[in-house]
XYZ file of C-alpha atoms in Angstrom:
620
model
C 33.061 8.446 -2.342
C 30.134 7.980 -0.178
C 28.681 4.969 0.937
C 24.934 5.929 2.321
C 24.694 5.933 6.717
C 27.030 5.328 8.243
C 27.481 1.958 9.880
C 28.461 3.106 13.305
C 24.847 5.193 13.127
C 23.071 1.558 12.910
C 23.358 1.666 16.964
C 20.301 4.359 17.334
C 19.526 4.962 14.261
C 17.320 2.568 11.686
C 19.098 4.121 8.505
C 17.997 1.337 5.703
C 14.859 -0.247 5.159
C 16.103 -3.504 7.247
C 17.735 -2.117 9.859
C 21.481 -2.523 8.400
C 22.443 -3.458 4.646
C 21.764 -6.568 4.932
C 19.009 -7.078 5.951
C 18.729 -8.099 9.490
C 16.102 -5.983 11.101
C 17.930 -5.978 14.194
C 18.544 -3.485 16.485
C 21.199 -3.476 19.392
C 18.698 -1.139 21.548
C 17.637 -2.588 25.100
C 15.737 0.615 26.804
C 12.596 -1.501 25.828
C 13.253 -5.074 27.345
C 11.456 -7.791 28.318
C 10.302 -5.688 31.731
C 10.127 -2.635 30.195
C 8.164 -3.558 27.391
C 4.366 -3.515 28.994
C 5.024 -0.061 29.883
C 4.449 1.061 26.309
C 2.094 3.903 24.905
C 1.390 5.834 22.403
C 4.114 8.761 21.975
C 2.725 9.974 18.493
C 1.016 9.545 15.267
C 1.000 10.437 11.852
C -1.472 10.484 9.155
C -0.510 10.177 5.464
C -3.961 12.167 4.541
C -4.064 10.295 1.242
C -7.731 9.913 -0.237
C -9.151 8.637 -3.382
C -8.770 10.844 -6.782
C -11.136 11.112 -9.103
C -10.308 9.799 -12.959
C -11.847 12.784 -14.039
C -8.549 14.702 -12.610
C -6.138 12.391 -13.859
C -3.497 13.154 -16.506
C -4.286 9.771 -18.306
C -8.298 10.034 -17.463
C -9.888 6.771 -16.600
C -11.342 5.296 -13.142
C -10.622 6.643 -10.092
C -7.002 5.524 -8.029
C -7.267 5.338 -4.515
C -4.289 4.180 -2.238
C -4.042 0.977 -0.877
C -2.071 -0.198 1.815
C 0.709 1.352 4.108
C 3.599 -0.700 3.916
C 6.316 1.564 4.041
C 9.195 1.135 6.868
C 10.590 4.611 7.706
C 14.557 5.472 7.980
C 15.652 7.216 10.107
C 19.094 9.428 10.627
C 20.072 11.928 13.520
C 16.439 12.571 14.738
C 14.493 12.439 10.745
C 12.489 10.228 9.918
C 11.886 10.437 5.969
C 8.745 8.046 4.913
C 7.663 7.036 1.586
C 3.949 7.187 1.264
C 1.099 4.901 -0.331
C 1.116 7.659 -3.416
C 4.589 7.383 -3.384
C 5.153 10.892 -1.652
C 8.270 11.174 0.572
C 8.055 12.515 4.000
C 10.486 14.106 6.512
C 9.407 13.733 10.065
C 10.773 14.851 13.544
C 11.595 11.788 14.815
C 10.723 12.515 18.497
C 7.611 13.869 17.541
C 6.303 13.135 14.212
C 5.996 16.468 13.262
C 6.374 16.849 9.724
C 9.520 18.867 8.338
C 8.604 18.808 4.607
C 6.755 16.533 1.673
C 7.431 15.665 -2.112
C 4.807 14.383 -3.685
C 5.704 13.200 -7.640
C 2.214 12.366 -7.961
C 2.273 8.777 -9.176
C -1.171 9.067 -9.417
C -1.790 11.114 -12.173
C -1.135 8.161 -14.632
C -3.844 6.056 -13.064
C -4.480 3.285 -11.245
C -1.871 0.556 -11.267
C -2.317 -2.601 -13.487
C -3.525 -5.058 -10.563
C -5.734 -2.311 -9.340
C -4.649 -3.306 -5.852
C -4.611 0.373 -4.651
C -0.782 2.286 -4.254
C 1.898 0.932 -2.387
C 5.086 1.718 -1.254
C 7.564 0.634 1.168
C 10.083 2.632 1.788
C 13.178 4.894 0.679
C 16.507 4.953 0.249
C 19.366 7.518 1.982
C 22.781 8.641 0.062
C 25.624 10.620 1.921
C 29.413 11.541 0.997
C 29.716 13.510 4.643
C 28.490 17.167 3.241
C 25.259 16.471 1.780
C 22.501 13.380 1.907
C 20.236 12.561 -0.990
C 16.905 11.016 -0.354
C 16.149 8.473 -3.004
C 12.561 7.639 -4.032
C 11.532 4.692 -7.093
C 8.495 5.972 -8.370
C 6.966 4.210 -10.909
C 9.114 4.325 -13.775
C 10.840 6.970 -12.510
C 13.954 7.309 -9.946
C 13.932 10.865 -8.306
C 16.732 12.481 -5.886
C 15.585 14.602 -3.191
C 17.806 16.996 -0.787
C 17.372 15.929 2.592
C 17.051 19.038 4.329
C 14.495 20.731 1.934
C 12.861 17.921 -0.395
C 13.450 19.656 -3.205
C 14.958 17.630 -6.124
C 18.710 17.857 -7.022
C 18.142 19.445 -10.687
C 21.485 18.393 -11.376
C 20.445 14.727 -11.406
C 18.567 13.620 -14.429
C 15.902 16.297 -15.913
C 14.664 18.117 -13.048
C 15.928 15.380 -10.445
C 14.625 12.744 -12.208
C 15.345 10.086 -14.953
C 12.960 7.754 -16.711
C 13.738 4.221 -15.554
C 12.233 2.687 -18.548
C 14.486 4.116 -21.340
C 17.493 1.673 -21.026
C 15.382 -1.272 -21.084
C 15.912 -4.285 -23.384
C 12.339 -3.157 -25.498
C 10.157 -0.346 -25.774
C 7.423 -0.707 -23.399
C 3.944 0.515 -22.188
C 5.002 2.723 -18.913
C 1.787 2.388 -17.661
C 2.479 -0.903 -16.757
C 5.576 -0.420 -15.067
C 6.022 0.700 -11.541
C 8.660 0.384 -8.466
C 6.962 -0.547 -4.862
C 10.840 -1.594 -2.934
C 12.999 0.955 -2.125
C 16.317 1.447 -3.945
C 19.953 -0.272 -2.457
C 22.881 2.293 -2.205
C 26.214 1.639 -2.292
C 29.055 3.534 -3.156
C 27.962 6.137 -5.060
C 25.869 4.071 -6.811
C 21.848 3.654 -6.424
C 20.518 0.125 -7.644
C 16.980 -0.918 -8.142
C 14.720 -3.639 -9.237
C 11.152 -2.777 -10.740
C 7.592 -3.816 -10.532
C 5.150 -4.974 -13.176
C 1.639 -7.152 -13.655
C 3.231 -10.759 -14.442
C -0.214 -12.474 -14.454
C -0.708 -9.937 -17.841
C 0.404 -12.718 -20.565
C 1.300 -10.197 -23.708
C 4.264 -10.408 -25.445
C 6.920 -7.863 -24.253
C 5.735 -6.968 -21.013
C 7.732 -4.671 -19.374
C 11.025 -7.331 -18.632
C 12.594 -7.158 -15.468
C 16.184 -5.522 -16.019
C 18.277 -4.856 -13.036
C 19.378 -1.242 -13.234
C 22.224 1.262 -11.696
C 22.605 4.754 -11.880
C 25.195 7.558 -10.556
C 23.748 9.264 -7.381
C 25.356 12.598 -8.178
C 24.041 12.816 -12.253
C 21.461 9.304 -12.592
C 23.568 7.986 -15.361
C 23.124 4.107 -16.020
C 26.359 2.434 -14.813
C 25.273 -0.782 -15.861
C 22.076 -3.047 -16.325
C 22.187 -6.818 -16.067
C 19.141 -8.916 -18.090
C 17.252 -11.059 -15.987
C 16.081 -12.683 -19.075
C 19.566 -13.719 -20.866
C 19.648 -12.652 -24.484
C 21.624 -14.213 -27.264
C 25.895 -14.825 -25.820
C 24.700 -14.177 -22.508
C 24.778 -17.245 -19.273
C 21.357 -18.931 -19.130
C 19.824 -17.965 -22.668
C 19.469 -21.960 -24.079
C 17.143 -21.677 -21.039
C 14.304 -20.131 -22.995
C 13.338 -22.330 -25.859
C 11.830 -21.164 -29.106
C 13.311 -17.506 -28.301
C 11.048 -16.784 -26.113
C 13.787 -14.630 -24.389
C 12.991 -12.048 -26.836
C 9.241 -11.490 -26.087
C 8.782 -12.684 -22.444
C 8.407 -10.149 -19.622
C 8.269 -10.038 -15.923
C 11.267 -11.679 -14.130
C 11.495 -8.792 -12.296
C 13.046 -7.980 -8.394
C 9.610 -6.408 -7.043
C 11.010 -7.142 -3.380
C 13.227 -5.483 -1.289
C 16.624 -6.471 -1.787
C 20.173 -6.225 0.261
C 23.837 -5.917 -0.290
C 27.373 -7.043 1.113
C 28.873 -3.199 1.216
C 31.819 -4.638 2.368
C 32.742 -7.133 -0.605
C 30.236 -5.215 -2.847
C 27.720 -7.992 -3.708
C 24.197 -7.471 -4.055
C 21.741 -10.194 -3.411
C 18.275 -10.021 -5.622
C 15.168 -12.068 -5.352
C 14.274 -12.670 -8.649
C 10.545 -12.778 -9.897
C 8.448 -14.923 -12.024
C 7.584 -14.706 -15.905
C 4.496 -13.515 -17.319
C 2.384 -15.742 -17.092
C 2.722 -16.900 -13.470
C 0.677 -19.980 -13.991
C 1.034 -21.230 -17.710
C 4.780 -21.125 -19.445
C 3.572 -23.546 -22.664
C 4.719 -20.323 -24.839
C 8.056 -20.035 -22.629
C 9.369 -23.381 -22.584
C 12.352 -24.167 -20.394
C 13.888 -23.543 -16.862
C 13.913 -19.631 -17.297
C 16.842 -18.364 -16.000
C 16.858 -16.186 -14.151
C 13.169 -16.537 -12.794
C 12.556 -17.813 -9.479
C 16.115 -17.433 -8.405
C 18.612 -15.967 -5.617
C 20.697 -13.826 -7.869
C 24.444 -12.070 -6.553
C 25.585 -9.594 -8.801
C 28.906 -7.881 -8.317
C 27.688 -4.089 -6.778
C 29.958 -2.308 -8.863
C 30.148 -3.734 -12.644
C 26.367 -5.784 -12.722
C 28.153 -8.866 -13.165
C 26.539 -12.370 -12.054
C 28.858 -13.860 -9.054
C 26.428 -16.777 -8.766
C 22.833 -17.464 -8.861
C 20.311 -20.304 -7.474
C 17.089 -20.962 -8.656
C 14.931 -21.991 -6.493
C 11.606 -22.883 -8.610
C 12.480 -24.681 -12.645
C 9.841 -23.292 -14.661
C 7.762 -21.306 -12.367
C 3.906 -22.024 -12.498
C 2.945 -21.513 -9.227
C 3.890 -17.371 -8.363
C 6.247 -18.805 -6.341
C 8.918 -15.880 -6.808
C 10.986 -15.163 -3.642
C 8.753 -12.119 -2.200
C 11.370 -11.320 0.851
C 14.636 -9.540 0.878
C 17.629 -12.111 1.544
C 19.067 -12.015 4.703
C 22.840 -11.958 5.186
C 23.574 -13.467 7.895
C 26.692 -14.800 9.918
C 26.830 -18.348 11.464
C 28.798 -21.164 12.405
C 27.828 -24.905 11.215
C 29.824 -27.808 12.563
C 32.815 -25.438 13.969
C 32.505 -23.503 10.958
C 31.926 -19.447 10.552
C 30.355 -18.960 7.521
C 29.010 -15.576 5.755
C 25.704 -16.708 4.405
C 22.635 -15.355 2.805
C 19.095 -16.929 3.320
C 16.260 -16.759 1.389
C 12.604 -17.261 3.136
C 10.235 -18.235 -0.088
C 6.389 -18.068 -0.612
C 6.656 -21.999 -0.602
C 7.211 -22.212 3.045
C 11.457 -22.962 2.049
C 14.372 -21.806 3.823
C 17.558 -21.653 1.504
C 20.740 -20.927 3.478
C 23.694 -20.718 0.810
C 27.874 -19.028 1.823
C 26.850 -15.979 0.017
C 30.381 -15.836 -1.295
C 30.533 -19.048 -3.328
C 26.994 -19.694 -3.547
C 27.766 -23.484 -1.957
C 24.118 -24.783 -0.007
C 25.260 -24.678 3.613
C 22.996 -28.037 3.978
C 22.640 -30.407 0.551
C 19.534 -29.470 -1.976
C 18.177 -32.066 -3.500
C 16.775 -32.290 -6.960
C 13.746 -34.501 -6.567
C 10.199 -35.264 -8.603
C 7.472 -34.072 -8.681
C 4.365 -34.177 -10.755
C 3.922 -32.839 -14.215
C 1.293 -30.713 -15.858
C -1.351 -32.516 -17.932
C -2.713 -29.000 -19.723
C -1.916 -29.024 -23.538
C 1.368 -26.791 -24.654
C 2.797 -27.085 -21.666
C 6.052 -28.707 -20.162
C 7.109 -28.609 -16.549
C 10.294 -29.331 -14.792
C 10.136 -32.868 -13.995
C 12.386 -32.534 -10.564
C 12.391 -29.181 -8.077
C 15.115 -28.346 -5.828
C 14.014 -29.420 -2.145
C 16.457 -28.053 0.805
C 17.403 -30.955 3.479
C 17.524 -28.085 5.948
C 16.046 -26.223 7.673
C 12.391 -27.846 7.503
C 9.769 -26.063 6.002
C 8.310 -23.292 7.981
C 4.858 -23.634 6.477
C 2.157 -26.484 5.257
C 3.117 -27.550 2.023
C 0.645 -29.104 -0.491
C -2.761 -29.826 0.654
C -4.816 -33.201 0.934
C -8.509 -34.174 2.984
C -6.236 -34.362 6.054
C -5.678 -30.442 6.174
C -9.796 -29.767 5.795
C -11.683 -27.671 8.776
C -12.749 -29.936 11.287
C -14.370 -27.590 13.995
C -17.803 -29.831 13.649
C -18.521 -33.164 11.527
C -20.738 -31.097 9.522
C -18.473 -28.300 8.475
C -16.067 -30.652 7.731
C -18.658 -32.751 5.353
C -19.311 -29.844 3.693
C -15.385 -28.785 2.540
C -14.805 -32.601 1.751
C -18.037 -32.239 -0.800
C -16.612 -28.984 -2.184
C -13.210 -30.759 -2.794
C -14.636 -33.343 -5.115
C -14.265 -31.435 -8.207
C -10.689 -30.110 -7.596
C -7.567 -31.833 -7.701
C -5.346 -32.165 -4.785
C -1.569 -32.923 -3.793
C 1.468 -32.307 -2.934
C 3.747 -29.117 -2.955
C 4.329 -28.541 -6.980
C 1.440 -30.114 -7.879
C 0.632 -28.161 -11.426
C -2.243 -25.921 -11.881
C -4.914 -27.755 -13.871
C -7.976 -27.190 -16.351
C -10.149 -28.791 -13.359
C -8.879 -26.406 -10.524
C -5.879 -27.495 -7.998
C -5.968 -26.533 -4.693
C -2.245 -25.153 -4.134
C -0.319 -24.703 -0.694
C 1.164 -22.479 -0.002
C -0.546 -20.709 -2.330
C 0.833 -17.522 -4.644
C -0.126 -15.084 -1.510
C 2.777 -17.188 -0.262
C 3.784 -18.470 3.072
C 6.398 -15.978 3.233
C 5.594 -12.084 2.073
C 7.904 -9.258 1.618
C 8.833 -8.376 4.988
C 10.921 -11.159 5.118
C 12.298 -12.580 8.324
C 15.043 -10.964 11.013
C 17.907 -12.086 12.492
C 19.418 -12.212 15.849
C 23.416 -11.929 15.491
C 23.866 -12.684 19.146
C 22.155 -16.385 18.700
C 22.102 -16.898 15.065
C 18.214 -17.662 15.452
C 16.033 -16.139 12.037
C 12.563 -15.323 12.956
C 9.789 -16.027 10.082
C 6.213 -15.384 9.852
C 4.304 -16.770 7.833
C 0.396 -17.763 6.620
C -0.990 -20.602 5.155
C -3.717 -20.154 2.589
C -4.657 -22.340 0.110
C -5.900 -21.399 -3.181
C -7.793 -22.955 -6.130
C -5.078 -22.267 -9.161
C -7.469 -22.734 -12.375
C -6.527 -22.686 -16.112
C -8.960 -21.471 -18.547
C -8.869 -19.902 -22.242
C -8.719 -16.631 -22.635
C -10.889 -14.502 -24.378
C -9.894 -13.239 -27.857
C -7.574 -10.674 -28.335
C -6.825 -10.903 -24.413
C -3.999 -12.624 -24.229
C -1.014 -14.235 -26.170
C -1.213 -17.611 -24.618
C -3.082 -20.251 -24.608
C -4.275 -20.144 -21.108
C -4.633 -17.636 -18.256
C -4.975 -18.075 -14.450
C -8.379 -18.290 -12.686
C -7.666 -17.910 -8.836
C -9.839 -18.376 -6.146
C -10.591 -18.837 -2.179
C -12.250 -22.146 -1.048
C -14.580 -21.289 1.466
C -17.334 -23.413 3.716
C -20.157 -21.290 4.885
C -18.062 -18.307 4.891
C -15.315 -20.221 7.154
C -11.474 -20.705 5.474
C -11.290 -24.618 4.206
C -8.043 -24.797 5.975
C -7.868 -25.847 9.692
C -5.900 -23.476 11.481
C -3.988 -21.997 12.308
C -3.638 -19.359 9.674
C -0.718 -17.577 10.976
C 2.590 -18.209 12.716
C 5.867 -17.523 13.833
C 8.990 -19.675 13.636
C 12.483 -19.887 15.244
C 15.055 -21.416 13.889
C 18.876 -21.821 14.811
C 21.032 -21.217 11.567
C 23.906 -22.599 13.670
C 21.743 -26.278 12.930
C 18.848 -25.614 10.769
C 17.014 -26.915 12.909
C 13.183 -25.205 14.561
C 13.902 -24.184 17.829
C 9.603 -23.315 17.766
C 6.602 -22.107 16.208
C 3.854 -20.226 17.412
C 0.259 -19.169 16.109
C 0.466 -15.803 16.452
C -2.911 -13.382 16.272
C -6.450 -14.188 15.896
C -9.404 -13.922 13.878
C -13.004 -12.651 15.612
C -14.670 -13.400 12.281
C -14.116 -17.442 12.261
C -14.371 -17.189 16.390
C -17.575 -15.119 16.258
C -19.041 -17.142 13.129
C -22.108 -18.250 14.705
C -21.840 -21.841 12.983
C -19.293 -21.971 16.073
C -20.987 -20.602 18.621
C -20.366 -23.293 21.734
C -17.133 -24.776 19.848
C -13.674 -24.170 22.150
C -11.524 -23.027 19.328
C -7.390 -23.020 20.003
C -5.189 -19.833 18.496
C -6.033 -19.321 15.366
C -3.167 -17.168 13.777
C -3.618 -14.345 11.648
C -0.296 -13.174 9.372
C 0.049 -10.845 6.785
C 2.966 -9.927 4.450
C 4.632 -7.559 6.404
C 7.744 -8.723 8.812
C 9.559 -8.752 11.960
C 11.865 -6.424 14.331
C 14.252 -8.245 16.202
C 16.246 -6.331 19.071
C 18.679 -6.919 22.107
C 15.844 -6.225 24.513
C 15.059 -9.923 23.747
C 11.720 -9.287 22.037
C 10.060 -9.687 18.330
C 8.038 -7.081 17.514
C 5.484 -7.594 14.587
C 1.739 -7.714 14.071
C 0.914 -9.318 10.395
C -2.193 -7.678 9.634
C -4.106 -7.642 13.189
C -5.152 -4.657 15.166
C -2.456 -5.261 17.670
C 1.506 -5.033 17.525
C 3.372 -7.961 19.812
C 5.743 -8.125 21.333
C 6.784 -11.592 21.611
C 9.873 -13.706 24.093
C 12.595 -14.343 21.570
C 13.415 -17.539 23.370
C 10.265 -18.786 23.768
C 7.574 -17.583 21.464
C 5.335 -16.296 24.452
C 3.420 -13.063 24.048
C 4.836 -10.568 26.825
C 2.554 -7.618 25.512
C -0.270 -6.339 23.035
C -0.133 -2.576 21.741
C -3.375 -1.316 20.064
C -3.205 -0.269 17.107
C -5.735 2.330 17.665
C -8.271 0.736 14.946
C -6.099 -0.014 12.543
C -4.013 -2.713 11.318
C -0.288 -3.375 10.893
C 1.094 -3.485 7.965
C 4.238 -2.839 7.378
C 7.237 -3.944 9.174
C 8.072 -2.272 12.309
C 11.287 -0.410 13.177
C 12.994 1.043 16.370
C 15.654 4.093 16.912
C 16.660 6.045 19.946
C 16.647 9.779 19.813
C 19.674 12.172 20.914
C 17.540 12.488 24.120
C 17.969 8.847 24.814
C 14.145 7.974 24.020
C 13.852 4.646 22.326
C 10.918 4.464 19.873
C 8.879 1.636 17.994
C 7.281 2.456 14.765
C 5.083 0.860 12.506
C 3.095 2.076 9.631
C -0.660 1.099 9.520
C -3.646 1.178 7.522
C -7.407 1.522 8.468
C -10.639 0.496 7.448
C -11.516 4.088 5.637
C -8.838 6.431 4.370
C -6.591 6.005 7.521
C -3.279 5.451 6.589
C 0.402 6.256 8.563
C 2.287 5.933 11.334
C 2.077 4.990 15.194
C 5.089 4.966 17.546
C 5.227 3.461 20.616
C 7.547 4.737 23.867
C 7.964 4.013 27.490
C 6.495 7.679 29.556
C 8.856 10.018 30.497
C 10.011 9.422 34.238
């Protein structure tokens, strides 16, 4: 049987996207400390090369794809590093010097640009071993391919050719080309289990629906499949009024994910339906949208579930992978799992029962006004820990750097509506915080097992979430989402700050702190500013944090700079450059069988300048 690295390899090694199974992002390394730390440079870098291709190349012609981000977080195993790439290539690396072993590229780019037209992501890869040979798994849009680890080649014996079509056991027949994987796949056992990716703000009847899949690592046959959408005799299908179960898509798990490998349960943020902001043609709660989902590992079948958001109009899916964690509450140890959400929320739950480790209470909020649609009247509301972000948005929240900027955003407010968290999108415009960009992203948070203390960044953005008609023949609902930024003179609406960092003890659920964390030139340069002292203003991203022994966060959320922050305290201890380019993807560490400890994170420039830095202390 194999069970993917080894856990005793966890100590130098970084050999699943988070660091260990579940999820942590922690690493027991302590070469780079709290003194050591501001000794850091540059050991090596590595460029994806990835450029633009022309639609006149493509096998599906049409406009040109180009890549968009680097968000991948490398693994890495006795001295490789294997990367997935923007274009979905895979990468093996010397790990000690970047050099690069050998590619695969499956060229996901052939078929076009992806439906949001955000440019190609990818974030990572997934490692299988039974002790003679390892597997590299890469989810590539709708397919899942199986690599050898020392060549790259495929293993023809899986699938076709080393691959299988991910979209052939689904629930309907779909259009592929809007179908695509951007998470790495979860081992365990011998089996390889993945969520999928797919444009949810596309409101047509059978988009591509969200089905939970696992296959065999040695041949990629389906083991099992669980419906995220319940059809007819199956646990949450009353759920979906006027069967709208059999034409709704989405509910998908589009972010990483993690897994118990011990008791085999597997822990899945679950996405929302298409359409995020209008449900009036799929009336009800929607299981299992918007919900914490653990699925036994081995047969697909729901242990428990918690949703999170009734009815989801807001995007507010869970975007990070869950966290399992273990703590101790009132004398208590307790395995738990806890979910960071795009609506600033922490849910802590015993990831074995499913029981809230602190009561959730159901309570009301408002309902939508637009015509055909019906919105949970109450929305679950943790009594710990507090939020982590600014939720809702009123006049006390606008800019106030000078009386006449803030004028200005109180005039553009008049024709909006404002409120609370869950306030409904609206025909007029409602300006929603957190908005769907989230407070939390998919890097998630990290953990510290030594103090039980979860690290979270997170933004605060608000957004204008407007409901219009479509045009004809453009959509099969009544209404579609308009979104927009609120700007004043080019300045965010929002006082700052924009970005931050929070600590909180799981042992209490309570904040220990929270820190602005990065900065903005644009707003401090803005020359509507010029003579005005402005304080921190934060700058986050989606992409998480590292947590290690050494006593430091490392992260950097979008700026030009990694940090390296006090994990007590918050404080800044030291600023790598980034070289002209910004973070963003999470960072990772591992120690070479020379004893060199390394921090990696994947960046992405302003041109074509996409890949890897690491970071070292110089050889004595």
């Amino acid at each position: 049987m194999g069970i993917g690295p080894s856990v005793e390899c966890q100590d130098v090694d970084w050999p699943v996207y988070g660091g260990d199974p579940g999820g942590m992002k922690y690493s027991a390394l302590t070469q780079i400390d709290r003194e050591s730390v501001t000794g850091l440079e540059v050991a090596w870098t590595w460029d994806a090369e990835e450029q633009p291709v022309a639609g006149s190349s493509l096998a599906f012609r049409g406009e040109r794809v180009r890549p968009g981000r680097f968000e991948a977080t490398p693994i890495v195993i006795n001295d490789t590093m294997y990367v997935s790439t923007p274009y979905s290539r895979v990468v093996a690396l010397n790990a000690r010097t970047g050099e690069e072993y050998w590619s695969y590229d499956p060229r996901a780019y052939s078929w076009g640009q992806l439906p949001r037209n955000c440019g190609f992501c990818h974030r990572g890869v997934a490692m299988w071993s039974d002790g003679n040979q390892r597997r590299i798994f890469i989810n590539s849009r709708w397919h899942l391919i199986a690599l050898d680890a020392a060549t790259g080649q495929p293993i023809e014996s899986f699938g076709v050719g080393g691959k299988i079509d991910l979209t052939e056991g689904l629930i309907w027949e779909i259009n592929k080309l809007h179908y695509t994987n951007t998470s790495p796949p979860v081992i365990w056992n011998d089996l390889v289990i993945l969520g999928s990716g797919m444009p949810d703000d596309r409101v047509y009847r059978r988009n591509p629906p969200g089905d939970i899949q696992a296959f065999d690592v040695r041949t990629g046959t389906q083991v099992w499949s669980f419906h995220t959408i319940p059809q007819p005799g199956e646990l949450g299908n009353d759920t979906w009024e006027d069967e709208s179960w059999s034409y709704t898509g989405s509910t998908n798990v589009w972010a990483p994910f993690t897994v118990d490998r011990e008791r085999g349960l597997v822990y899945l943020p679950v996405g929302t339906p298409n359409g995020d902001y209008y449900g009036g043609h799929r009336k009800g709660y929607n299981l299992f949208a918007e919900s914490l989902l653990c699925l036994d590992a081995r047969t697909g079948e729901r242990v428990w579930h918690f949703q999170t958001v009734h009815h989801g109009i807001w995007d507010y899916d869970p975007p990070a992978p869950p966290n399992l964690v273990t703590i101790e509450v009132d004398g208590r140890v307790i395995d738990a799992v806890a979910l960071i959400t795009k609506s600033g929320f922490t849910f802590v739950f015993d990831r074995v029962t499913g029981e809230p480790v602190w009561p959730i209470e159901e309570r009301q909020v408002s309902v939508s006004d637009v015509p055909g649609e019906r919105t949970a009247p109450t929305q679950p509301f943790p009594t710990k820990p507090a939020p982590f972000a600014r939720q809702g948005f009123t006049l006390d929240d606008v800019i106030d750097f000078t009386p006449e900027i803030k004028a200005e955003a109180i005039e553009l407010l008049g024709s909006y509506r404002l409120g609370p968290l869950f306030t409904p999108p609206s025909l007029e415009g409602t300006v929603t915080m957190p908005s769907a960009t989230g407070a939390a992203g998919w890097g998630g948070a990290a953990f510290d097992p030594r103090t039980n203390v979860l690290y979270i960044p997170s933004k605060d953005r608000p957004l204008v979430h407007q409901l219009v008609e479509p045009e004809p023949g453009t959509a099969d609902a009544n209404y579609v989402q308009r979104l927009r930024g609120l700007t004043v003179s080019g300045l965010p609406i929002l006082k700052p700050p924009y970005g931050t960092l929070t600590a909180i003890n799981l042992n209490s659920g309570e904040h220990l702190w929270q820190v602005p964390l990065g900065d903005q030139p644009g707003i401090r340069n803005h020359p509507m500013l010029a003579g005005v002292e402005l304080p921190q203003l934060g700058r986050m991203g989606n992409a998480g944090p590292l947590i290690t022994a050494g006593g430091l966060v490392f992260l950097s959320g979008y700026n030009p700079q990694i940090y390296a922050v006090h994990s007590d305290t918050g404080e800044t201890i030291w600023e790598g450059d980034l070289l002209g380019n910004e973070g963003t993807a999470n960072p990772m560490t591992y120690e070479t069988s020379d004893g060199q400890q390394f921090i990696v994170i994947g960046v992405t420039g302003s041109n074509s300048d996409r890949g890897l830095i690491a970071f070292a202390l110089p050889d004595e």
